Structures are given as structure tokens and as C-alpha cells.
PDB file of C-alpha atoms in Angstrom:
ATOM      1  CA  UNK A  24     -24.562  28.968 -12.647  1.00 66.00           C
ATOM      2  CA  UNK A  25     -21.781  31.401 -13.535  1.00 71.00           C
ATOM      3  CA  UNK A  26     -18.341  29.770 -13.564  1.00 72.00           C
ATOM      4  CA  UNK A  27     -15.022  31.561 -13.004  1.00 73.00           C
ATOM      5  CA  UNK A  28     -12.153  29.214 -13.904  1.00 72.00           C
ATOM      6  CA  UNK A  29      -8.405  29.915 -13.644  1.00 68.00           C
ATOM      7  CA  UNK A  30      -8.650  33.684 -13.417  1.00 67.00           C
ATOM      8  CA  UNK A  31      -5.614  34.795 -11.402  1.00 65.00           C
ATOM      9  CA  UNK A  32      -6.751  38.443 -11.570  1.00 73.00           C
ATOM     10  CA  UNK A  33      -8.666  37.785  -8.358  1.00 79.00           C
ATOM     11  CA  UNK A  34      -5.415  37.684  -6.378  1.00 79.00           C
ATOM     12  CA  UNK A  35      -5.334  40.625  -3.927  1.00 80.00           C
ATOM     13  CA  UNK A  36      -8.857  41.582  -5.052  1.00 81.00           C
ATOM     14  CA  UNK A  37     -11.500  42.998  -2.706  1.00 84.00           C
ATOM     15  CA  UNK A  38     -15.065  41.709  -2.672  1.00 84.00           C
ATOM     16  CA  UNK A  39     -17.354  44.199  -0.956  1.00 87.00           C
ATOM     17  CA  UNK A  40     -21.129  44.074  -0.386  1.00 87.00           C
ATOM     18  CA  UNK A  41     -21.569  40.959  -2.542  1.00 87.00           C
ATOM     19  CA  UNK A  42     -23.645  37.837  -2.065  1.00 89.00           C
ATOM     20  CA  UNK A  43     -21.805  34.553  -2.552  1.00 86.00           C
ATOM     21  CA  UNK A  44     -24.561  32.506  -0.940  1.00 88.00           C
ATOM     22  CA  UNK A  45     -24.483  28.854  -2.093  1.00 86.00           C
ATOM     23  CA  UNK A  46     -21.327  29.465  -4.138  1.00 86.00           C
ATOM     24  CA  UNK A  47     -18.928  26.566  -4.682  1.00 85.00           C
ATOM     25  CA  UNK A  48     -15.160  26.997  -4.348  1.00 85.00           C
ATOM     26  CA  UNK A  49     -13.189  24.036  -5.711  1.00 82.00           C
ATOM     27  CA  UNK A  50      -9.367  23.867  -5.804  1.00 79.00           C
ATOM     28  CA  UNK A  51      -9.280  27.559  -4.857  1.00 84.00           C
ATOM     29  CA  UNK A  52      -6.288  29.079  -3.051  1.00 84.00           C
ATOM     30  CA  UNK A  53      -7.591  31.218  -0.193  1.00 87.00           C
ATOM     31  CA  UNK A  54      -4.224  31.540   1.569  1.00 88.00           C
ATOM     32  CA  UNK A  55      -3.954  34.856   3.362  1.00 88.00           C
ATOM     33  CA  UNK A  56      -7.625  35.682   2.761  1.00 87.00           C
ATOM     34  CA  UNK A  57      -9.124  38.276   5.107  1.00 87.00           C
ATOM     35  CA  UNK A  58     -12.865  38.147   5.723  1.00 86.00           C
ATOM     36  CA  UNK A  59     -14.578  40.812   7.800  1.00 87.00           C
ATOM     37  CA  UNK A  60     -18.249  41.029   8.667  1.00 88.00           C
ATOM     38  CA  UNK A  61     -19.038  37.861   6.751  1.00 88.00           C
ATOM     39  CA  UNK A  62     -22.056  35.589   7.071  1.00 88.00           C
ATOM     40  CA  UNK A  63     -20.836  31.984   7.082  1.00 88.00           C
ATOM     41  CA  UNK A  64     -23.941  30.011   8.022  1.00 90.00           C
ATOM     42  CA  UNK A  65     -24.264  26.287   7.294  1.00 90.00           C
ATOM     43  CA  UNK A  66     -20.996  26.334   5.303  1.00 88.00           C
ATOM     44  CA  UNK A  67     -19.099  23.111   4.582  1.00 86.00           C
ATOM     45  CA  UNK A  68     -15.307  23.317   4.183  1.00 87.00           C
ATOM     46  CA  UNK A  69     -12.894  20.523   3.264  1.00 84.00           C
ATOM     47  CA  UNK A  70      -9.243  21.288   2.606  1.00 81.00           C
ATOM     48  CA  UNK A  71      -5.730  21.916   3.848  1.00 82.00           C
ATOM     49  CA  UNK A  72      -6.329  24.430   6.630  1.00 87.00           C
ATOM     50  CA  UNK A  73      -3.696  25.844   8.958  1.00 89.00           C
ATOM     51  CA  UNK A  74      -3.511  29.102  10.872  1.00 92.00           C
ATOM     52  CA  UNK A  75      -7.204  29.897  10.312  1.00 92.00           C
ATOM     53  CA  UNK A  76      -8.534  32.270  12.935  1.00 93.00           C
ATOM     54  CA  UNK A  77     -12.268  32.714  13.450  1.00 91.00           C
ATOM     55  CA  UNK A  78     -13.264  35.616  15.715  1.00 93.00           C
ATOM     56  CA  UNK A  79      -9.712  35.693  17.035  1.00 93.00           C
ATOM     57  CA  UNK A  80      -9.470  31.959  17.787  1.00 94.00           C
ATOM     58  CA  UNK A  81      -7.183  29.633  15.837  1.00 95.00           C
ATOM     59  CA  UNK A  82      -9.568  26.823  15.004  1.00 93.00           C
ATOM     60  CA  UNK A  83      -7.425  24.075  13.487  1.00 93.00           C
ATOM     61  CA  UNK A  84      -6.115  22.696  16.822  1.00 93.00           C
ATOM     62  CA  UNK A  85      -9.737  22.442  17.972  1.00 94.00           C
ATOM     63  CA  UNK A  86     -10.757  20.688  14.770  1.00 93.00           C
ATOM     64  CA  UNK A  87      -7.822  18.273  14.966  1.00 92.00           C
ATOM     65  CA  UNK A  88      -8.680  17.386  18.565  1.00 94.00           C
ATOM     66  CA  UNK A  89     -12.320  16.755  17.645  1.00 95.00           C
ATOM     67  CA  UNK A  90     -11.337  14.637  14.637  1.00 93.00           C
ATOM     68  CA  UNK A  91      -9.107  12.534  16.890  1.00 92.00           C
ATOM     69  CA  UNK A  92     -12.022  12.093  19.291  1.00 95.00           C
ATOM     70  CA  UNK A  93     -14.420  11.085  16.512  1.00 94.00           C
ATOM     71  CA  UNK A  94     -11.855   8.984  14.646  1.00 94.00           C
ATOM     72  CA  UNK A  95      -9.372   7.539  17.173  1.00 94.00           C
ATOM     73  CA  UNK A  96      -7.677   5.553  14.398  1.00 95.00           C
ATOM     74  CA  UNK A  97      -6.095   8.843  13.283  1.00 95.00           C
ATOM     75  CA  UNK A  98      -3.694   8.578  16.208  1.00 95.00           C
ATOM     76  CA  UNK A  99      -2.320   5.378  14.639  1.00 96.00           C
ATOM     77  CA  UNK A 100      -1.714   7.134  11.324  1.00 97.00           C
ATOM     78  CA  UNK A 101       1.215   9.257  12.480  1.00 95.00           C
ATOM     79  CA  UNK A 102       3.774   6.435  12.714  1.00 98.00           C
ATOM     80  CA  UNK A 103       7.500   6.917  13.221  1.00 98.00           C
ATOM     81  CA  UNK A 104       8.809   3.354  13.708  1.00 98.00           C
ATOM     82  CA  UNK A 105       8.740   0.201  11.555  1.00 98.00           C
ATOM     83  CA  UNK A 106       6.181  -1.401  13.887  1.00 98.00           C
ATOM     84  CA  UNK A 107       3.826   1.577  13.908  1.00 98.00           C
ATOM     85  CA  UNK A 108       4.253   1.955  10.142  1.00 98.00           C
ATOM     86  CA  UNK A 109       3.059  -1.621   9.658  1.00 98.00           C
ATOM     87  CA  UNK A 110       0.130  -0.927  11.971  1.00 98.00           C
ATOM     88  CA  UNK A 111      -0.773   2.180   9.958  1.00 98.00           C
ATOM     89  CA  UNK A 112      -1.014   0.084   6.786  1.00 98.00           C
ATOM     90  CA  UNK A 113      -3.406  -2.238   8.626  1.00 98.00           C
ATOM     91  CA  UNK A 114      -5.521   0.749   9.637  1.00 98.00           C
ATOM     92  CA  UNK A 115      -5.922   2.163   6.132  1.00 98.00           C
ATOM     93  CA  UNK A 116      -6.684  -1.262   4.700  1.00 98.00           C
ATOM     94  CA  UNK A 117      -9.362  -1.888   7.342  1.00 98.00           C
ATOM     95  CA  UNK A 118     -10.932   1.490   6.548  1.00 98.00           C
ATOM     96  CA  UNK A 119     -11.004   0.839   2.808  1.00 98.00           C
ATOM     97  CA  UNK A 120     -12.360  -2.676   3.267  1.00 98.00           C
ATOM     98  CA  UNK A 121     -15.283  -1.255   5.245  1.00 97.00           C
ATOM     99  CA  UNK A 122     -15.925   1.341   2.538  1.00 98.00           C
ATOM    100  CA  UNK A 123     -15.763  -1.266  -0.221  1.00 98.00           C
ATOM    101  CA  UNK A 124     -18.213  -3.499   1.648  1.00 97.00           C
ATOM    102  CA  UNK A 125     -20.681  -0.609   1.641  1.00 96.00           C
ATOM    103  CA  UNK A 126     -20.100  -0.030  -2.068  1.00 97.00           C
ATOM    104  CA  UNK A 127     -20.509  -3.721  -2.902  1.00 96.00           C
ATOM    105  CA  UNK A 128     -24.251  -3.673  -2.176  1.00 96.00           C
ATOM    106  CA  UNK A 129     -24.840  -0.821  -4.641  1.00 96.00           C
ATOM    107  CA  UNK A 130     -25.224  -1.260  -8.408  1.00 94.00           C
ATOM    108  CA  UNK A 131     -21.861  -1.471 -10.166  1.00 90.00           C
ATOM    109  CA  UNK A 132     -22.437   1.875 -11.878  1.00 95.00           C
ATOM    110  CA  UNK A 133     -22.410   3.636  -8.483  1.00 96.00           C
ATOM    111  CA  UNK A 134     -18.673   3.039  -8.112  1.00 97.00           C
ATOM    112  CA  UNK A 135     -18.080   5.214 -11.191  1.00 97.00           C
ATOM    113  CA  UNK A 136     -20.585   7.935 -10.346  1.00 96.00           C
ATOM    114  CA  UNK A 137     -19.511  11.388  -9.274  1.00 96.00           C
ATOM    115  CA  UNK A 138     -21.322  13.081  -6.402  1.00 95.00           C
ATOM    116  CA  UNK A 139     -21.375  16.887  -6.408  1.00 91.00           C
ATOM    117  CA  UNK A 140     -18.633  16.966  -9.062  1.00 89.00           C
ATOM    118  CA  UNK A 141     -16.192  15.133  -6.770  1.00 93.00           C
ATOM    119  CA  UNK A 142     -14.190  12.080  -7.806  1.00 96.00           C
ATOM    120  CA  UNK A 143     -16.116   8.838  -8.038  1.00 97.00           C
ATOM    121  CA  UNK A 144     -15.114   6.016  -5.705  1.00 98.00           C
ATOM    122  CA  UNK A 145     -13.201   4.443  -8.596  1.00 98.00           C
ATOM    123  CA  UNK A 146     -11.296   7.658  -9.251  1.00 98.00           C
ATOM    124  CA  UNK A 147     -10.555   8.097  -5.561  1.00 98.00           C
ATOM    125  CA  UNK A 148      -9.063   4.595  -5.380  1.00 98.00           C
ATOM    126  CA  UNK A 149      -7.007   5.353  -8.497  1.00 98.00           C
ATOM    127  CA  UNK A 150      -5.746   8.496  -6.763  1.00 98.00           C
ATOM    128  CA  UNK A 151      -4.532   6.443  -3.790  1.00 98.00           C
ATOM    129  CA  UNK A 152      -2.474   4.386  -6.261  1.00 98.00           C
ATOM    130  CA  UNK A 153      -0.889   7.590  -7.528  1.00 98.00           C
ATOM    131  CA  UNK A 154      -0.161   8.797  -3.995  1.00 98.00           C
ATOM    132  CA  UNK A 155       1.652   5.574  -3.091  1.00 98.00           C
ATOM    133  CA  UNK A 156       3.610   5.768  -6.341  1.00 98.00           C
ATOM    134  CA  UNK A 157       4.500   9.420  -5.660  1.00 98.00           C
ATOM    135  CA  UNK A 158       5.428   9.340  -1.990  1.00 98.00           C
ATOM    136  CA  UNK A 159       6.791   5.799  -1.714  1.00 98.00           C
ATOM    137  CA  UNK A 160       7.949   4.843  -5.210  1.00 98.00           C
ATOM    138  CA  UNK A 161       9.243   8.246  -6.280  1.00 97.00           C
ATOM    139  CA  UNK A 162      10.089  10.183  -3.104  1.00 97.00           C
ATOM    140  CA  UNK A 163      11.159   7.405  -0.705  1.00 97.00           C
ATOM    141  CA  UNK A 164      12.373   4.549  -2.928  1.00 97.00           C
ATOM    142  CA  UNK A 165      13.759   6.967  -5.561  1.00 97.00           C
ATOM    143  CA  UNK A 166      12.520   4.815  -8.447  1.00 96.00           C
ATOM    144  CA  UNK A 167      12.852   6.353 -11.930  1.00 94.00           C
ATOM    145  CA  UNK A 168       9.436   5.294 -13.297  1.00 94.00           C
ATOM    146  CA  UNK A 169       7.139   4.390 -10.405  1.00 97.00           C
ATOM    147  CA  UNK A 170       3.800   5.619 -11.758  1.00 97.00           C
ATOM    148  CA  UNK A 171       1.116   3.186 -12.857  1.00 98.00           C
ATOM    149  CA  UNK A 172      -0.854   4.323 -15.947  1.00 98.00           C
ATOM    150  CA  UNK A 173      -4.245   4.137 -14.200  1.00 98.00           C
ATOM    151  CA  UNK A 174      -3.225   6.367 -11.295  1.00 98.00           C
ATOM    152  CA  UNK A 175      -5.098   9.655 -10.959  1.00 97.00           C
ATOM    153  CA  UNK A 176      -3.005  12.652  -9.871  1.00 95.00           C
ATOM    154  CA  UNK A 177      -4.396  15.709  -8.121  1.00 91.00           C
ATOM    155  CA  UNK A 178      -5.670  18.451 -10.420  1.00 85.00           C
ATOM    156  CA  UNK A 179      -2.594  20.605  -9.825  1.00 84.00           C
ATOM    157  CA  UNK A 180      -0.398  17.883 -11.363  1.00 88.00           C
ATOM    158  CA  UNK A 181      -0.753  18.844 -15.012  1.00 87.00           C
ATOM    159  CA  UNK A 182       2.033  16.729 -16.531  1.00 90.00           C
ATOM    160  CA  UNK A 183       0.448  13.335 -15.979  1.00 91.00           C
ATOM    161  CA  UNK A 184       1.330  12.107 -19.471  1.00 93.00           C
ATOM    162  CA  UNK A 185       5.020  12.779 -18.777  1.00 93.00           C
ATOM    163  CA  UNK A 186       4.757  10.566 -15.705  1.00 94.00           C
ATOM    164  CA  UNK A 187       3.265   7.712 -17.716  1.00 95.00           C
ATOM    165  CA  UNK A 188      -0.330   8.345 -16.661  1.00 96.00           C
ATOM    166  CA  UNK A 189      -2.934   7.266 -19.208  1.00 96.00           C
ATOM    167  CA  UNK A 190      -5.503  10.044 -18.956  1.00 91.00           C
ATOM    168  CA  UNK A 191      -7.948   8.074 -21.129  1.00 94.00           C
ATOM    169  CA  UNK A 192      -7.808   4.965 -18.936  1.00 96.00           C
ATOM    170  CA  UNK A 193     -11.170   3.587 -17.784  1.00 96.00           C
ATOM    171  CA  UNK A 194     -10.305   0.535 -15.650  1.00 97.00           C
ATOM    172  CA  UNK A 195     -12.895  -1.623 -13.966  1.00 96.00           C
ATOM    173  CA  UNK A 196     -13.147  -1.696 -10.194  1.00 96.00           C
ATOM    174  CA  UNK A 197     -11.512  -5.122 -10.206  1.00 96.00           C
ATOM    175  CA  UNK A 198      -8.543  -3.828 -12.196  1.00 97.00           C
ATOM    176  CA  UNK A 199      -8.190  -0.840  -9.856  1.00 98.00           C
ATOM    177  CA  UNK A 200      -8.268  -2.992  -6.742  1.00 98.00           C
ATOM    178  CA  UNK A 201      -5.707  -5.405  -8.216  1.00 98.00           C
ATOM    179  CA  UNK A 202      -3.227  -2.565  -8.837  1.00 98.00           C
ATOM    180  CA  UNK A 203      -3.887  -1.068  -5.431  1.00 98.00           C
ATOM    181  CA  UNK A 204      -3.305  -4.470  -3.802  1.00 98.00           C
ATOM    182  CA  UNK A 205       0.054  -4.699  -5.599  1.00 98.00           C
ATOM    183  CA  UNK A 206       1.044  -1.266  -4.277  1.00 98.00           C
ATOM    184  CA  UNK A 207       0.049  -2.114  -0.713  1.00 98.00           C
ATOM    185  CA  UNK A 208       1.883  -5.451  -0.913  1.00 98.00           C
ATOM    186  CA  UNK A 209       4.996  -3.632  -2.141  1.00 98.00           C
ATOM    187  CA  UNK A 210       4.761  -1.206   0.757  1.00 98.00           C
ATOM    188  CA  UNK A 211       4.245  -4.036   3.254  1.00 98.00           C
ATOM    189  CA  UNK A 212       7.293  -5.857   1.903  1.00 98.00           C
ATOM    190  CA  UNK A 213       9.415  -2.750   2.425  1.00 98.00           C
ATOM    191  CA  UNK A 214       8.124  -2.223   5.954  1.00 98.00           C
ATOM    192  CA  UNK A 215       8.639  -5.881   6.867  1.00 98.00           C
ATOM    193  CA  UNK A 216      12.401  -5.461   6.490  1.00 97.00           C
ATOM    194  CA  UNK A 217      13.044  -1.750   7.070  1.00 98.00           C
ATOM    195  CA  UNK A 218      15.107  -0.547  10.019  1.00 98.00           C
ATOM    196  CA  UNK A 219      14.616   2.591  12.080  1.00 98.00           C
ATOM    197  CA  UNK A 220      17.865   3.934  10.669  1.00 98.00           C
ATOM    198  CA  UNK A 221      16.578   3.494   7.123  1.00 98.00           C
ATOM    199  CA  UNK A 222      13.269   5.184   7.914  1.00 98.00           C
ATOM    200  CA  UNK A 223      15.065   8.193   9.414  1.00 98.00           C
ATOM    201  CA  UNK A 224      17.730   8.434   6.700  1.00 97.00           C
ATOM    202  CA  UNK A 225      17.495  11.559   4.543  1.00 98.00           C
ATOM    203  CA  UNK A 226      17.419  10.484   0.913  1.00 95.00           C
ATOM    204  CA  UNK A 227      17.042  12.122  -2.457  1.00 88.00           C
ATOM    205  CA  UNK A 228      16.328  14.234  -4.228  1.00 95.00           C
ATOM    206  CA  UNK A 229      14.902  12.053  -7.002  1.00 96.00           C
ATOM    207  CA  UNK A 230      15.672  14.102 -10.107  1.00 94.00           C
ATOM    208  CA  UNK A 231      13.609  11.888 -12.431  1.00 94.00           C
ATOM    209  CA  UNK A 232      10.412  13.487 -13.728  1.00 93.00           C
ATOM    210  CA  UNK A 233       7.797  12.884 -11.100  1.00 94.00           C
ATOM    211  CA  UNK A 234       5.766  14.076  -8.175  1.00 95.00           C
ATOM    212  CA  UNK A 235       6.429  15.414  -5.539  1.00 96.00           C
ATOM    213  CA  UNK A 236       9.111  17.892  -6.685  1.00 94.00           C
ATOM    214  CA  UNK A 237      12.754  16.942  -6.025  1.00 95.00           C
ATOM    215  CA  UNK A 238      13.766  17.421  -2.384  1.00 97.00           C
ATOM    216  CA  UNK A 239      15.629  15.648   0.388  1.00 97.00           C
ATOM    217  CA  UNK A 240      13.200  13.738   2.597  1.00 98.00           C
ATOM    218  CA  UNK A 241      13.089  10.911   5.116  1.00 98.00           C
ATOM    219  CA  UNK A 242      10.986   7.825   4.477  1.00 98.00           C
ATOM    220  CA  UNK A 243       9.085   8.615   7.682  1.00 98.00           C
ATOM    221  CA  UNK A 244       7.859  11.938   6.280  1.00 98.00           C
ATOM    222  CA  UNK A 245       7.019  10.421   2.894  1.00 98.00           C
ATOM    223  CA  UNK A 246       4.994   7.547   4.311  1.00 98.00           C
ATOM    224  CA  UNK A 247       3.169   9.813   6.745  1.00 98.00           C
ATOM    225  CA  UNK A 248       1.893  11.749   3.730  1.00 98.00           C
ATOM    226  CA  UNK A 249       0.469   8.523   2.319  1.00 98.00           C
ATOM    227  CA  UNK A 250      -1.335   7.596   5.535  1.00 98.00           C
ATOM    228  CA  UNK A 251      -2.761  11.098   5.961  1.00 96.00           C
ATOM    229  CA  UNK A 252      -3.974  11.202   2.363  1.00 97.00           C
ATOM    230  CA  UNK A 253      -5.500   7.721   2.577  1.00 98.00           C
ATOM    231  CA  UNK A 254      -7.483   8.669   5.674  1.00 97.00           C
ATOM    232  CA  UNK A 255      -8.801  11.862   4.117  1.00 95.00           C
ATOM    233  CA  UNK A 256      -9.889  10.158   0.917  1.00 97.00           C
ATOM    234  CA  UNK A 257     -11.659   7.304   2.642  1.00 97.00           C
ATOM    235  CA  UNK A 258     -13.631   9.984   4.503  1.00 96.00           C
ATOM    236  CA  UNK A 259     -14.526  11.657   1.201  1.00 96.00           C
ATOM    237  CA  UNK A 260     -15.547   8.285  -0.249  1.00 97.00           C
ATOM    238  CA  UNK A 261     -17.759   7.488   2.760  1.00 97.00           C
ATOM    239  CA  UNK A 262     -19.352  10.937   2.570  1.00 96.00           C
ATOM    240  CA  UNK A 263     -20.314  10.424  -1.072  1.00 97.00           C
ATOM    241  CA  UNK A 264     -21.379   6.819  -0.514  1.00 97.00           C
ATOM    242  CA  UNK A 265     -23.928   8.016   2.039  1.00 97.00           C
ATOM    243  CA  UNK A 266     -25.551  10.103  -0.706  1.00 97.00           C
ATOM    244  CA  UNK A 267     -25.472   7.249  -3.219  1.00 97.00           C
ATOM    245  CA  UNK A 268     -26.985   4.869  -0.671  1.00 97.00           C
ATOM    246  CA  UNK A 269     -29.939   7.217  -0.269  1.00 95.00           C
ATOM    247  CA  UNK A 270     -30.362   7.498  -4.052  1.00 94.00           C
ATOM    248  CA  UNK A 271     -30.333   3.728  -4.583  1.00 93.00           C
ATOM    249  CA  UNK A 272     -32.394   2.851  -1.518  1.00 86.00           C
TER     250      UNK A 272
END
């Protein structure tokens, strides 16, 4: 398979009369792409999609409505009050507990196996630790050094070492779950006492080295990012678990 990695010369390029059948696009920016006369049969797309029009129809509102129908818990993951925030934490924990129950019947090695070059379940859980550290510890709580060494940032975060991330870390599942439990307990403790005024207060920017970039934000917006990211990644984990379950059956 031919690989094209980090070649920005493709910006504003034209691809005409080419076959890209069965090609894989990973961490590719297709913003503003224009596709005319394309064949897009049996394609599978995961990503941040907004404003996409297919044959003149903006499709994302349709997709969002269908996702809400298929996954009604999503409606509980857009909280704006202390009570609904606490409920949202319950939702994500219930989802992950169900996923971990499925994983528990597989051989231990399965937790660390990648499927189709995606993160393993262990790496995905480590990423959720990073997301809580980033959007609660750094962006909402304005802590100077919130990042746990075993967290896994997204690929576009290239300064992990500066944040205190140990890129050579290879924790066990038990170690990962213990750190994640600490992060969720910390978040629950905050939400147990927080007021509506505090959630809506604009705070920041946090000028310490970190992620996301410095900006003024409310805690509501920061925590909503966490809940959205958690939901998406538990879906990715379940998708890959289904493949592993077939392999180990």
C-alpha cells in the first residue's frame, strides 16, 4: 500500500479521473473539499463533520437526529446545570462499564490490540484520562500541571513531553482504570459542590503550557467537550471490540 504522510502540497490540489477505491484517510483535513461526480459506495466515515452537503442536502442534522434515536443517552450528555452534569457523569460511567464487561471475557492481550490501526482499548481509555485533564484540569480548573504521565493526547498534540506525558509508558489495564477512576472521582467531587453561577462563569485563559490552547471559557463548555468525547470514544471501543470478539470466538 502506498502511503502519503504529512504532505501539505495537496492543499488546493485537484484530483481528476483517479481511483481511490479502498483508500484510507486518517487524521486528514478535508475542510472545504469539493467532490463532483464521485462514487462513494459502501464508504465508512468517522470524524468531526459540519456543513457537509450531499447532493444539495446538509446531512449532519439528519445524522445527529438518527444518532439521538439510536442512542437516546446522547440527549443526557449535553448538560448545562449541576444536576444534569452529575447525571452525564453517570451516563459515561455506565457506558464504559458495559464496554469493560465485554472486554473482560476476552484474553488480556486483546485490551492492548489495535484494530485497523486504531487505538487499542487501553490507549482509548488513556486518551479519556488526557481529555479530562485537558478540559477539566487545565481549561476549567486552571491547574498548572494537570496532566497524568500515562494520558494519551490526540495525534495533533505534538508536545506531549512538555505536558508531562510519558510517551514510553506501557501501563496495565488495572493501572489505567485506577487513574481514570481518580479523574472521575475528582470530577464528581467538583460537581457535588458546584453552583450554576460557577458553571457559567467565564474563566481563564490558563497560560500554563497545556491543551487546549489558552482561551476564556465557561466550565459548562469545557465539561460538555469531555462528555461528547467520552461518548464518541466508547463507540469506537465498542466497534473494535465487536471485531476482536469475532477473532477470539
